[in-house]
């Protein structure tokens, strides 16, 4: 009779050991996961909390973003409330019947997309076209961030912290002010507010980012004097943040994302319909240029480029400075690009151009003359191998643009290569447009790729910290290679 009791005792003993071990393991995992959600004053929290227990399944893991919704309204909403004081930077778009005037107020409708084009006609085809002011990228981005599916109210869970400041709109009010103290006051105020917040101390701002619809150079005025811009990006606190803008500078914490075009689809089918549409266009113009000369800029190649275009029967030139020509009207621009094989994209007032994205949207192969117009800028959105979607004619100096050089280069390109490049251009379209913030696409748009890019950048900083290295090294360094021309010219 003893053996059955002993066998039962040993079975119960082993069963108890297994149950205890299981409970201990569960409690250990629970304690580990909850400890990672505690509040720490150093960077260790954001480094360690990204080690996740295996049993947790969270589609937003590593993608959570915390918005500084408590940011004082003087840095964003108050600017919109006083939109009469904000210049559009361009003439009114009367051609589309939108009474825009010379202030931003009419452009703020439709979540910053601007007035909807009521009669798109044959050129634009659907109703997802708007008169969008590119300076409002920071507003559009904010609206889209509000609907980002991985937002969190707990900054300790966040992989990145978004600062919804409208720095470009703010700066535009004082860009021409002679008093630098007035021009820089808001920038200093913003940085002082951020650096006093508890969220700042986790990574000393290196997990923070903000967006601007102006070029980064507008925020890079050195202290030794200049007649343009603010000194925001030279402030010590600001140097620890990443800025996403339509044009990056030679500093590594200034990152470029696409200019907003006038096409803001509300569903994926509209994107596919547009792609199918541009595939079918007949393109009678070998190349085209929409723009105006820069007579006051000695290093501008536009004058010679325009001369070459006008001298060719294969080129279409639209002079944006001519009476009755409104190059801010999407119909004016897209009508020409849709009929062109190649679209010339020389630098303008700065290296980049919104027109480059308009041409890509129209299925027109862009022709670049400087690497900083696209190749070294939009690394998250354009292929690294730029010959897949564009033509590069390097022009370091004005005299390098020889007579007939553009047309001769384009005529040497085979039909097979032309078709391959156009196919790639059309394939890129979904990644280059900002979808309507009031809707959500299944495919990734320019916003999604920008968010993914900044999250990866911040995660790389965490990796550096985990390795015991200094995260400041390389974070905001100057890198002038962005503006260097390749040594070997391309063959066509």
mmCIF file with all atom_site columns, C-alpha atoms in Angstrom, residues 132-304:
data_model
loop_
_atom_site.group_PDB
_atom_site.id
_atom_site.type_symbol
_atom_site.label_atom_id
_atom_site.label_alt_id
_atom_site.label_comp_id
_atom_site.label_asym_id
_atom_site.label_entity_id
_atom_site.label_seq_id
_atom_site.pdbx_PDB_ins_code
_atom_site.Cartn_x
_atom_site.Cartn_y
_atom_site.Cartn_z
_atom_site.occupancy
_atom_site.B_iso_or_equiv
_atom_site.pdbx_formal_charge
_atom_site.auth_seq_id
_atom_site.auth_comp_id
_atom_site.auth_asym_id
_atom_site.auth_atom_id
_atom_site.pdbx_PDB_model_num
ATOM 1   C CA . UNK A 1 132 ? -1.222 73.715 -52.058 1.00 0.00 ? 132 UNK A CA 1
ATOM 2   C CA . UNK A 1 133 ? 1.311  76.203 -50.760 1.00 0.00 ? 133 UNK A CA 1
ATOM 3   C CA . UNK A 1 134 ? 4.607  74.348 -50.135 1.00 0.00 ? 134 UNK A CA 1
ATOM 4   C CA . UNK A 1 135 ? 5.344  76.464 -47.044 1.00 0.00 ? 135 UNK A CA 1
ATOM 5   C CA . UNK A 1 136 ? 2.428  74.705 -45.358 1.00 0.00 ? 136 UNK A CA 1
ATOM 6   C CA . UNK A 1 137 ? 4.194  71.348 -45.289 1.00 0.00 ? 137 UNK A CA 1
ATOM 7   C CA . UNK A 1 138 ? 4.646  71.766 -41.526 1.00 0.00 ? 138 UNK A CA 1
ATOM 8   C CA . UNK A 1 139 ? 0.884  72.200 -41.110 1.00 0.00 ? 139 UNK A CA 1
ATOM 9   C CA . UNK A 1 140 ? 0.022  69.265 -43.391 1.00 0.00 ? 140 UNK A CA 1
ATOM 10  C CA . UNK A 1 141 ? 2.534  67.078 -41.557 1.00 0.00 ? 141 UNK A CA 1
ATOM 11  C CA . UNK A 1 142 ? 0.976  68.026 -38.211 1.00 0.00 ? 142 UNK A CA 1
ATOM 12  C CA . UNK A 1 143 ? -2.506 67.098 -39.420 1.00 0.00 ? 143 UNK A CA 1
ATOM 13  C CA . UNK A 1 144 ? -1.219 63.772 -40.697 1.00 0.00 ? 144 UNK A CA 1
ATOM 14  C CA . UNK A 1 145 ? 0.682  63.108 -37.488 1.00 0.00 ? 145 UNK A CA 1
ATOM 15  C CA . UNK A 1 146 ? -2.563 63.500 -35.534 1.00 0.00 ? 146 UNK A CA 1
ATOM 16  C CA . UNK A 1 147 ? -3.929 60.436 -37.328 1.00 0.00 ? 147 UNK A CA 1
ATOM 17  C CA . UNK A 1 148 ? -0.693 58.414 -37.142 1.00 0.00 ? 148 UNK A CA 1
ATOM 18  C CA . UNK A 1 149 ? -1.706 54.964 -35.929 1.00 0.00 ? 149 UNK A CA 1
ATOM 19  C CA . UNK A 1 150 ? 1.124  54.569 -33.412 1.00 0.00 ? 150 UNK A CA 1
ATOM 20  C CA . UNK A 1 151 ? 0.675  57.659 -31.247 1.00 0.00 ? 151 UNK A CA 1
ATOM 21  C CA . UNK A 1 152 ? 1.150  57.397 -27.497 1.00 0.00 ? 152 UNK A CA 1
ATOM 22  C CA . UNK A 1 153 ? 0.342  59.689 -24.588 1.00 0.00 ? 153 UNK A CA 1
ATOM 23  C CA . UNK A 1 154 ? 3.167  58.103 -22.600 1.00 0.00 ? 154 UNK A CA 1
ATOM 24  C CA . UNK A 1 155 ? 6.458  59.678 -23.624 1.00 0.00 ? 155 UNK A CA 1
ATOM 25  C CA . UNK A 1 156 ? 8.295  56.825 -21.888 1.00 0.00 ? 156 UNK A CA 1
ATOM 26  C CA . UNK A 1 157 ? 6.957  54.447 -24.540 1.00 0.00 ? 157 UNK A CA 1
ATOM 27  C CA . UNK A 1 158 ? 7.790  56.726 -27.444 1.00 0.00 ? 158 UNK A CA 1
ATOM 28  C CA . UNK A 1 159 ? 10.532 55.950 -29.919 1.00 0.00 ? 159 UNK A CA 1
ATOM 29  C CA . UNK A 1 160 ? 10.436 59.561 -31.108 1.00 0.00 ? 160 UNK A CA 1
ATOM 30  C CA . UNK A 1 161 ? 9.024  62.869 -29.934 1.00 0.00 ? 161 UNK A CA 1
ATOM 31  C CA . UNK A 1 162 ? 7.405  65.174 -32.470 1.00 0.00 ? 162 UNK A CA 1
ATOM 32  C CA . UNK A 1 163 ? 7.479  68.918 -31.864 1.00 0.00 ? 163 UNK A CA 1
ATOM 33  C CA . UNK A 1 164 ? 4.493  70.465 -33.733 1.00 0.00 ? 164 UNK A CA 1
ATOM 34  C CA . UNK A 1 165 ? 6.032  73.905 -34.128 1.00 0.00 ? 165 UNK A CA 1
ATOM 35  C CA . UNK A 1 166 ? 5.443  75.894 -37.304 1.00 0.00 ? 166 UNK A CA 1
ATOM 36  C CA . UNK A 1 167 ? 8.965  77.224 -37.431 1.00 0.00 ? 167 UNK A CA 1
ATOM 37  C CA . UNK A 1 168 ? 8.824  78.167 -41.093 1.00 0.00 ? 168 UNK A CA 1
ATOM 38  C CA . UNK A 1 169 ? 5.642  80.203 -40.797 1.00 0.00 ? 169 UNK A CA 1
ATOM 39  C CA . UNK A 1 170 ? 6.983  81.818 -37.646 1.00 0.00 ? 170 UNK A CA 1
ATOM 40  C CA . UNK A 1 171 ? 10.300 82.711 -39.258 1.00 0.00 ? 171 UNK A CA 1
ATOM 41  C CA . UNK A 1 172 ? 8.628  84.154 -42.346 1.00 0.00 ? 172 UNK A CA 1
ATOM 42  C CA . UNK A 1 173 ? 7.289  87.066 -40.306 1.00 0.00 ? 173 UNK A CA 1
ATOM 43  C CA . UNK A 1 174 ? 10.778 88.349 -39.487 1.00 0.00 ? 174 UNK A CA 1
ATOM 44  C CA . UNK A 1 175 ? 13.118 87.087 -42.236 1.00 0.00 ? 175 UNK A CA 1
ATOM 45  C CA . UNK A 1 176 ? 13.744 90.637 -43.411 1.00 0.00 ? 176 UNK A CA 1
ATOM 46  C CA . UNK A 1 177 ? 13.844 92.251 -39.961 1.00 0.00 ? 177 UNK A CA 1
ATOM 47  C CA . UNK A 1 178 ? 17.054 94.218 -39.416 1.00 0.00 ? 178 UNK A CA 1
ATOM 48  C CA . UNK A 1 179 ? 17.038 93.469 -35.688 1.00 0.00 ? 179 UNK A CA 1
ATOM 49  C CA . UNK A 1 180 ? 18.484 89.986 -35.163 1.00 0.00 ? 180 UNK A CA 1
ATOM 50  C CA . UNK A 1 181 ? 17.131 89.886 -31.615 1.00 0.00 ? 181 UNK A CA 1
ATOM 51  C CA . UNK A 1 182 ? 13.609 90.212 -32.968 1.00 0.00 ? 182 UNK A CA 1
ATOM 52  C CA . UNK A 1 183 ? 14.307 87.679 -35.712 1.00 0.00 ? 183 UNK A CA 1
ATOM 53  C CA . UNK A 1 184 ? 15.691 85.068 -33.285 1.00 0.00 ? 184 UNK A CA 1
ATOM 54  C CA . UNK A 1 185 ? 13.384 85.639 -30.304 1.00 0.00 ? 185 UNK A CA 1
ATOM 55  C CA . UNK A 1 186 ? 10.845 82.923 -31.110 1.00 0.00 ? 186 UNK A CA 1
ATOM 56  C CA . UNK A 1 187 ? 13.549 80.354 -31.923 1.00 0.00 ? 187 UNK A CA 1
ATOM 57  C CA . UNK A 1 188 ? 15.239 80.895 -28.569 1.00 0.00 ? 188 UNK A CA 1
ATOM 58  C CA . UNK A 1 189 ? 11.885 80.770 -26.807 1.00 0.00 ? 189 UNK A CA 1
ATOM 59  C CA . UNK A 1 190 ? 11.053 77.426 -28.438 1.00 0.00 ? 190 UNK A CA 1
ATOM 60  C CA . UNK A 1 191 ? 14.378 75.819 -27.547 1.00 0.00 ? 191 UNK A CA 1
ATOM 61  C CA . UNK A 1 192 ? 14.224 77.119 -23.973 1.00 0.00 ? 192 UNK A CA 1
ATOM 62  C CA . UNK A 1 193 ? 10.756 75.624 -23.534 1.00 0.00 ? 193 UNK A CA 1
ATOM 63  C CA . UNK A 1 194 ? 11.786 72.225 -24.913 1.00 0.00 ? 194 UNK A CA 1
ATOM 64  C CA . UNK A 1 195 ? 15.008 71.925 -22.927 1.00 0.00 ? 195 UNK A CA 1
ATOM 65  C CA . UNK A 1 196 ? 13.127 72.459 -19.658 1.00 0.00 ? 196 UNK A CA 1
ATOM 66  C CA . UNK A 1 197 ? 10.753 69.583 -20.310 1.00 0.00 ? 197 UNK A CA 1
ATOM 67  C CA . UNK A 1 198 ? 11.344 66.178 -18.642 1.00 0.00 ? 198 UNK A CA 1
ATOM 68  C CA . UNK A 1 199 ? 11.115 64.459 -22.054 1.00 0.00 ? 199 UNK A CA 1
ATOM 69  C CA . UNK A 1 200 ? 14.243 66.296 -23.136 1.00 0.00 ? 200 UNK A CA 1
ATOM 70  C CA . UNK A 1 201 ? 16.492 64.729 -20.523 1.00 0.00 ? 201 UNK A CA 1
ATOM 71  C CA . UNK A 1 202 ? 16.051 61.149 -21.756 1.00 0.00 ? 202 UNK A CA 1
ATOM 72  C CA . UNK A 1 203 ? 18.238 61.638 -24.802 1.00 0.00 ? 203 UNK A CA 1
ATOM 73  C CA . UNK A 1 204 ? 18.930 65.354 -24.473 1.00 0.00 ? 204 UNK A CA 1
ATOM 74  C CA . UNK A 1 205 ? 16.714 66.053 -27.461 1.00 0.00 ? 205 UNK A CA 1
ATOM 75  C CA . UNK A 1 206 ? 18.178 63.534 -29.900 1.00 0.00 ? 206 UNK A CA 1
ATOM 76  C CA . UNK A 1 207 ? 14.835 61.758 -30.069 1.00 0.00 ? 207 UNK A CA 1
ATOM 77  C CA . UNK A 1 208 ? 13.048 65.033 -30.957 1.00 0.00 ? 208 UNK A CA 1
ATOM 78  C CA . UNK A 1 209 ? 12.164 66.137 -34.481 1.00 0.00 ? 209 UNK A CA 1
ATOM 79  C CA . UNK A 1 210 ? 10.192 68.898 -36.152 1.00 0.00 ? 210 UNK A CA 1
ATOM 80  C CA . UNK A 1 211 ? 9.169  69.805 -39.705 1.00 0.00 ? 211 UNK A CA 1
ATOM 81  C CA . UNK A 1 212 ? 9.463  72.939 -41.816 1.00 0.00 ? 212 UNK A CA 1
ATOM 82  C CA . UNK A 1 213 ? 8.097  73.943 -45.194 1.00 0.00 ? 213 UNK A CA 1
ATOM 83  C CA . UNK A 1 214 ? 11.101 76.214 -45.746 1.00 0.00 ? 214 UNK A CA 1
ATOM 84  C CA . UNK A 1 215 ? 14.636 75.198 -46.661 1.00 0.00 ? 215 UNK A CA 1
ATOM 85  C CA . UNK A 1 216 ? 16.956 74.445 -43.764 1.00 0.00 ? 216 UNK A CA 1
ATOM 86  C CA . UNK A 1 217 ? 19.193 77.332 -44.814 1.00 0.00 ? 217 UNK A CA 1
ATOM 87  C CA . UNK A 1 218 ? 16.514 79.741 -43.585 1.00 0.00 ? 218 UNK A CA 1
ATOM 88  C CA . UNK A 1 219 ? 17.403 78.641 -40.050 1.00 0.00 ? 219 UNK A CA 1
ATOM 89  C CA . UNK A 1 220 ? 21.194 78.660 -40.414 1.00 0.00 ? 220 UNK A CA 1
ATOM 90  C CA . UNK A 1 221 ? 22.135 82.324 -40.027 1.00 0.00 ? 221 UNK A CA 1
ATOM 91  C CA . UNK A 1 222 ? 25.571 82.502 -38.387 1.00 0.00 ? 222 UNK A CA 1
ATOM 92  C CA . UNK A 1 223 ? 26.154 84.859 -35.478 1.00 0.00 ? 223 UNK A CA 1
ATOM 93  C CA . UNK A 1 224 ? 28.823 86.789 -37.351 1.00 0.00 ? 224 UNK A CA 1
ATOM 94  C CA . UNK A 1 225 ? 26.164 88.528 -39.358 1.00 0.00 ? 225 UNK A CA 1
ATOM 95  C CA . UNK A 1 226 ? 23.932 87.936 -42.345 1.00 0.00 ? 226 UNK A CA 1
ATOM 96  C CA . UNK A 1 227 ? 20.891 89.556 -43.860 1.00 0.00 ? 227 UNK A CA 1
ATOM 97  C CA . UNK A 1 228 ? 18.806 86.384 -44.078 1.00 0.00 ? 228 UNK A CA 1
ATOM 98  C CA . UNK A 1 229 ? 17.193 83.812 -41.792 1.00 0.00 ? 229 UNK A CA 1
ATOM 99  C CA . UNK A 1 230 ? 17.196 82.940 -38.118 1.00 0.00 ? 230 UNK A CA 1
ATOM 100 C CA . UNK A 1 231 ? 19.831 81.199 -36.010 1.00 0.00 ? 231 UNK A CA 1
ATOM 101 C CA . UNK A 1 232 ? 17.502 78.418 -34.803 1.00 0.00 ? 232 UNK A CA 1
ATOM 102 C CA . UNK A 1 233 ? 19.658 75.531 -36.013 1.00 0.00 ? 233 UNK A CA 1
ATOM 103 C CA . UNK A 1 234 ? 22.798 76.939 -34.423 1.00 0.00 ? 234 UNK A CA 1
ATOM 104 C CA . UNK A 1 235 ? 21.256 77.120 -30.945 1.00 0.00 ? 235 UNK A CA 1
ATOM 105 C CA . UNK A 1 236 ? 22.824 74.416 -28.715 1.00 0.00 ? 236 UNK A CA 1
ATOM 106 C CA . UNK A 1 237 ? 19.512 72.735 -27.921 1.00 0.00 ? 237 UNK A CA 1
ATOM 107 C CA . UNK A 1 238 ? 18.312 72.804 -31.509 1.00 0.00 ? 238 UNK A CA 1
ATOM 108 C CA . UNK A 1 239 ? 21.501 71.112 -32.665 1.00 0.00 ? 239 UNK A CA 1
ATOM 109 C CA . UNK A 1 240 ? 20.378 68.009 -30.753 1.00 0.00 ? 240 UNK A CA 1
ATOM 110 C CA . UNK A 1 241 ? 17.139 67.770 -32.730 1.00 0.00 ? 241 UNK A CA 1
ATOM 111 C CA . UNK A 1 242 ? 16.457 66.549 -36.251 1.00 0.00 ? 242 UNK A CA 1
ATOM 112 C CA . UNK A 1 243 ? 14.700 68.859 -38.679 1.00 0.00 ? 243 UNK A CA 1
ATOM 113 C CA . UNK A 1 244 ? 12.782 67.559 -41.682 1.00 0.00 ? 244 UNK A CA 1
ATOM 114 C CA . UNK A 1 245 ? 12.380 70.182 -44.383 1.00 0.00 ? 245 UNK A CA 1
ATOM 115 C CA . UNK A 1 246 ? 12.002 70.508 -48.133 1.00 0.00 ? 246 UNK A CA 1
ATOM 116 C CA . UNK A 1 247 ? 15.768 71.013 -48.453 1.00 0.00 ? 247 UNK A CA 1
ATOM 117 C CA . UNK A 1 248 ? 18.525 69.788 -46.176 1.00 0.00 ? 248 UNK A CA 1
ATOM 118 C CA . UNK A 1 249 ? 21.768 71.606 -45.528 1.00 0.00 ? 249 UNK A CA 1
ATOM 119 C CA . UNK A 1 250 ? 25.309 70.306 -45.142 1.00 0.00 ? 250 UNK A CA 1
ATOM 120 C CA . UNK A 1 251 ? 24.596 69.512 -41.469 1.00 0.00 ? 251 UNK A CA 1
ATOM 121 C CA . UNK A 1 252 ? 23.597 65.925 -40.833 1.00 0.00 ? 252 UNK A CA 1
ATOM 122 C CA . UNK A 1 253 ? 20.666 66.758 -38.566 1.00 0.00 ? 253 UNK A CA 1
ATOM 123 C CA . UNK A 1 254 ? 18.955 68.660 -41.402 1.00 0.00 ? 254 UNK A CA 1
ATOM 124 C CA . UNK A 1 255 ? 17.086 66.072 -43.456 1.00 0.00 ? 255 UNK A CA 1
ATOM 125 C CA . UNK A 1 256 ? 15.115 66.543 -46.660 1.00 0.00 ? 256 UNK A CA 1
ATOM 126 C CA . UNK A 1 257 ? 11.614 65.271 -47.388 1.00 0.00 ? 257 UNK A CA 1
ATOM 127 C CA . UNK A 1 258 ? 9.615  65.917 -50.581 1.00 0.00 ? 258 UNK A CA 1
ATOM 128 C CA . UNK A 1 259 ? 7.935  69.196 -51.368 1.00 0.00 ? 259 UNK A CA 1
ATOM 129 C CA . UNK A 1 260 ? 4.152  68.806 -51.245 1.00 0.00 ? 260 UNK A CA 1
ATOM 130 C CA . UNK A 1 261 ? 2.640  68.628 -54.713 1.00 0.00 ? 261 UNK A CA 1
ATOM 131 C CA . UNK A 1 262 ? -0.962 69.574 -55.492 1.00 0.00 ? 262 UNK A CA 1
ATOM 132 C CA . UNK A 1 263 ? -2.135 65.944 -55.630 1.00 0.00 ? 263 UNK A CA 1
ATOM 133 C CA . UNK A 1 264 ? -3.401 64.577 -52.303 1.00 0.00 ? 264 UNK A CA 1
ATOM 134 C CA . UNK A 1 265 ? -5.232 61.293 -52.906 1.00 0.00 ? 265 UNK A CA 1
ATOM 135 C CA . UNK A 1 266 ? -7.867 60.121 -50.467 1.00 0.00 ? 266 UNK A CA 1
ATOM 136 C CA . UNK A 1 267 ? -7.603 56.425 -51.353 1.00 0.00 ? 267 UNK A CA 1
ATOM 137 C CA . UNK A 1 268 ? -5.258 53.987 -53.057 1.00 0.00 ? 268 UNK A CA 1
ATOM 138 C CA . UNK A 1 269 ? -7.404 53.616 -56.151 1.00 0.00 ? 269 UNK A CA 1
ATOM 139 C CA . UNK A 1 270 ? -6.902 57.300 -56.989 1.00 0.00 ? 270 UNK A CA 1
ATOM 140 C CA . UNK A 1 271 ? -3.153 56.758 -56.966 1.00 0.00 ? 271 UNK A CA 1
ATOM 141 C CA . UNK A 1 272 ? -3.398 53.717 -59.234 1.00 0.00 ? 272 UNK A CA 1
ATOM 142 C CA . UNK A 1 273 ? -5.757 55.548 -61.586 1.00 0.00 ? 273 UNK A CA 1
ATOM 143 C CA . UNK A 1 274 ? -3.306 58.436 -61.846 1.00 0.00 ? 274 UNK A CA 1
ATOM 144 C CA . UNK A 1 275 ? -0.381 56.090 -62.499 1.00 0.00 ? 275 UNK A CA 1
ATOM 145 C CA . UNK A 1 276 ? -2.311 54.361 -65.276 1.00 0.00 ? 276 UNK A CA 1
ATOM 146 C CA . UNK A 1 277 ? -3.248 57.734 -66.710 1.00 0.00 ? 277 UNK A CA 1
ATOM 147 C CA . UNK A 1 278 ? 0.301  59.108 -66.980 1.00 0.00 ? 278 UNK A CA 1
ATOM 148 C CA . UNK A 1 279 ? 1.477  55.871 -68.605 1.00 0.00 ? 279 UNK A CA 1
ATOM 149 C CA . UNK A 1 280 ? -0.750 56.576 -71.592 1.00 0.00 ? 280 UNK A CA 1
ATOM 150 C CA . UNK A 1 281 ? 0.214  60.179 -72.252 1.00 0.00 ? 281 UNK A CA 1
ATOM 151 C CA . UNK A 1 282 ? 1.638  61.060 -75.641 1.00 0.00 ? 282 UNK A CA 1
ATOM 152 C CA . UNK A 1 283 ? 4.710  63.221 -75.144 1.00 0.00 ? 283 UNK A CA 1
ATOM 153 C CA . UNK A 1 284 ? 5.452  65.388 -78.183 1.00 0.00 ? 284 UNK A CA 1
ATOM 154 C CA . UNK A 1 285 ? 8.081  67.499 -76.401 1.00 0.00 ? 285 UNK A CA 1
ATOM 155 C CA . UNK A 1 286 ? 11.501 65.889 -75.964 1.00 0.00 ? 286 UNK A CA 1
ATOM 156 C CA . UNK A 1 287 ? 12.199 68.229 -73.063 1.00 0.00 ? 287 UNK A CA 1
ATOM 157 C CA . UNK A 1 288 ? 10.686 71.244 -71.336 1.00 0.00 ? 288 UNK A CA 1
ATOM 158 C CA . UNK A 1 289 ? 11.433 73.899 -68.758 1.00 0.00 ? 289 UNK A CA 1
ATOM 159 C CA . UNK A 1 290 ? 8.985  75.823 -66.595 1.00 0.00 ? 290 UNK A CA 1
ATOM 160 C CA . UNK A 1 291 ? 10.562 78.699 -64.726 1.00 0.00 ? 291 UNK A CA 1
ATOM 161 C CA . UNK A 1 292 ? 12.172 82.087 -65.017 1.00 0.00 ? 292 UNK A CA 1
ATOM 162 C CA . UNK A 1 293 ? 15.747 83.345 -65.407 1.00 0.00 ? 293 UNK A CA 1
ATOM 163 C CA . UNK A 1 294 ? 17.787 84.544 -62.455 1.00 0.00 ? 294 UNK A CA 1
ATOM 164 C CA . UNK A 1 295 ? 19.592 87.601 -63.879 1.00 0.00 ? 295 UNK A CA 1
ATOM 165 C CA . UNK A 1 296 ? 20.709 88.710 -60.426 1.00 0.00 ? 296 UNK A CA 1
ATOM 166 C CA . UNK A 1 297 ? 22.463 85.399 -59.723 1.00 0.00 ? 297 UNK A CA 1
ATOM 167 C CA . UNK A 1 298 ? 25.787 85.229 -61.553 1.00 0.00 ? 298 UNK A CA 1
ATOM 168 C CA . UNK A 1 299 ? 26.210 81.505 -60.915 1.00 0.00 ? 299 UNK A CA 1
ATOM 169 C CA . UNK A 1 300 ? 22.743 80.573 -62.163 1.00 0.00 ? 300 UNK A CA 1
ATOM 170 C CA . UNK A 1 301 ? 22.658 78.421 -65.292 1.00 0.00 ? 301 UNK A CA 1
ATOM 171 C CA . UNK A 1 302 ? 19.037 79.263 -66.023 1.00 0.00 ? 302 UNK A CA 1
ATOM 172 C CA . UNK A 1 303 ? 19.790 81.933 -68.611 1.00 0.00 ? 303 UNK A CA 1
ATOM 173 C CA . UNK A 1 304 ? 21.856 79.612 -70.803 1.00 0.00 ? 304 UNK A CA 1
#
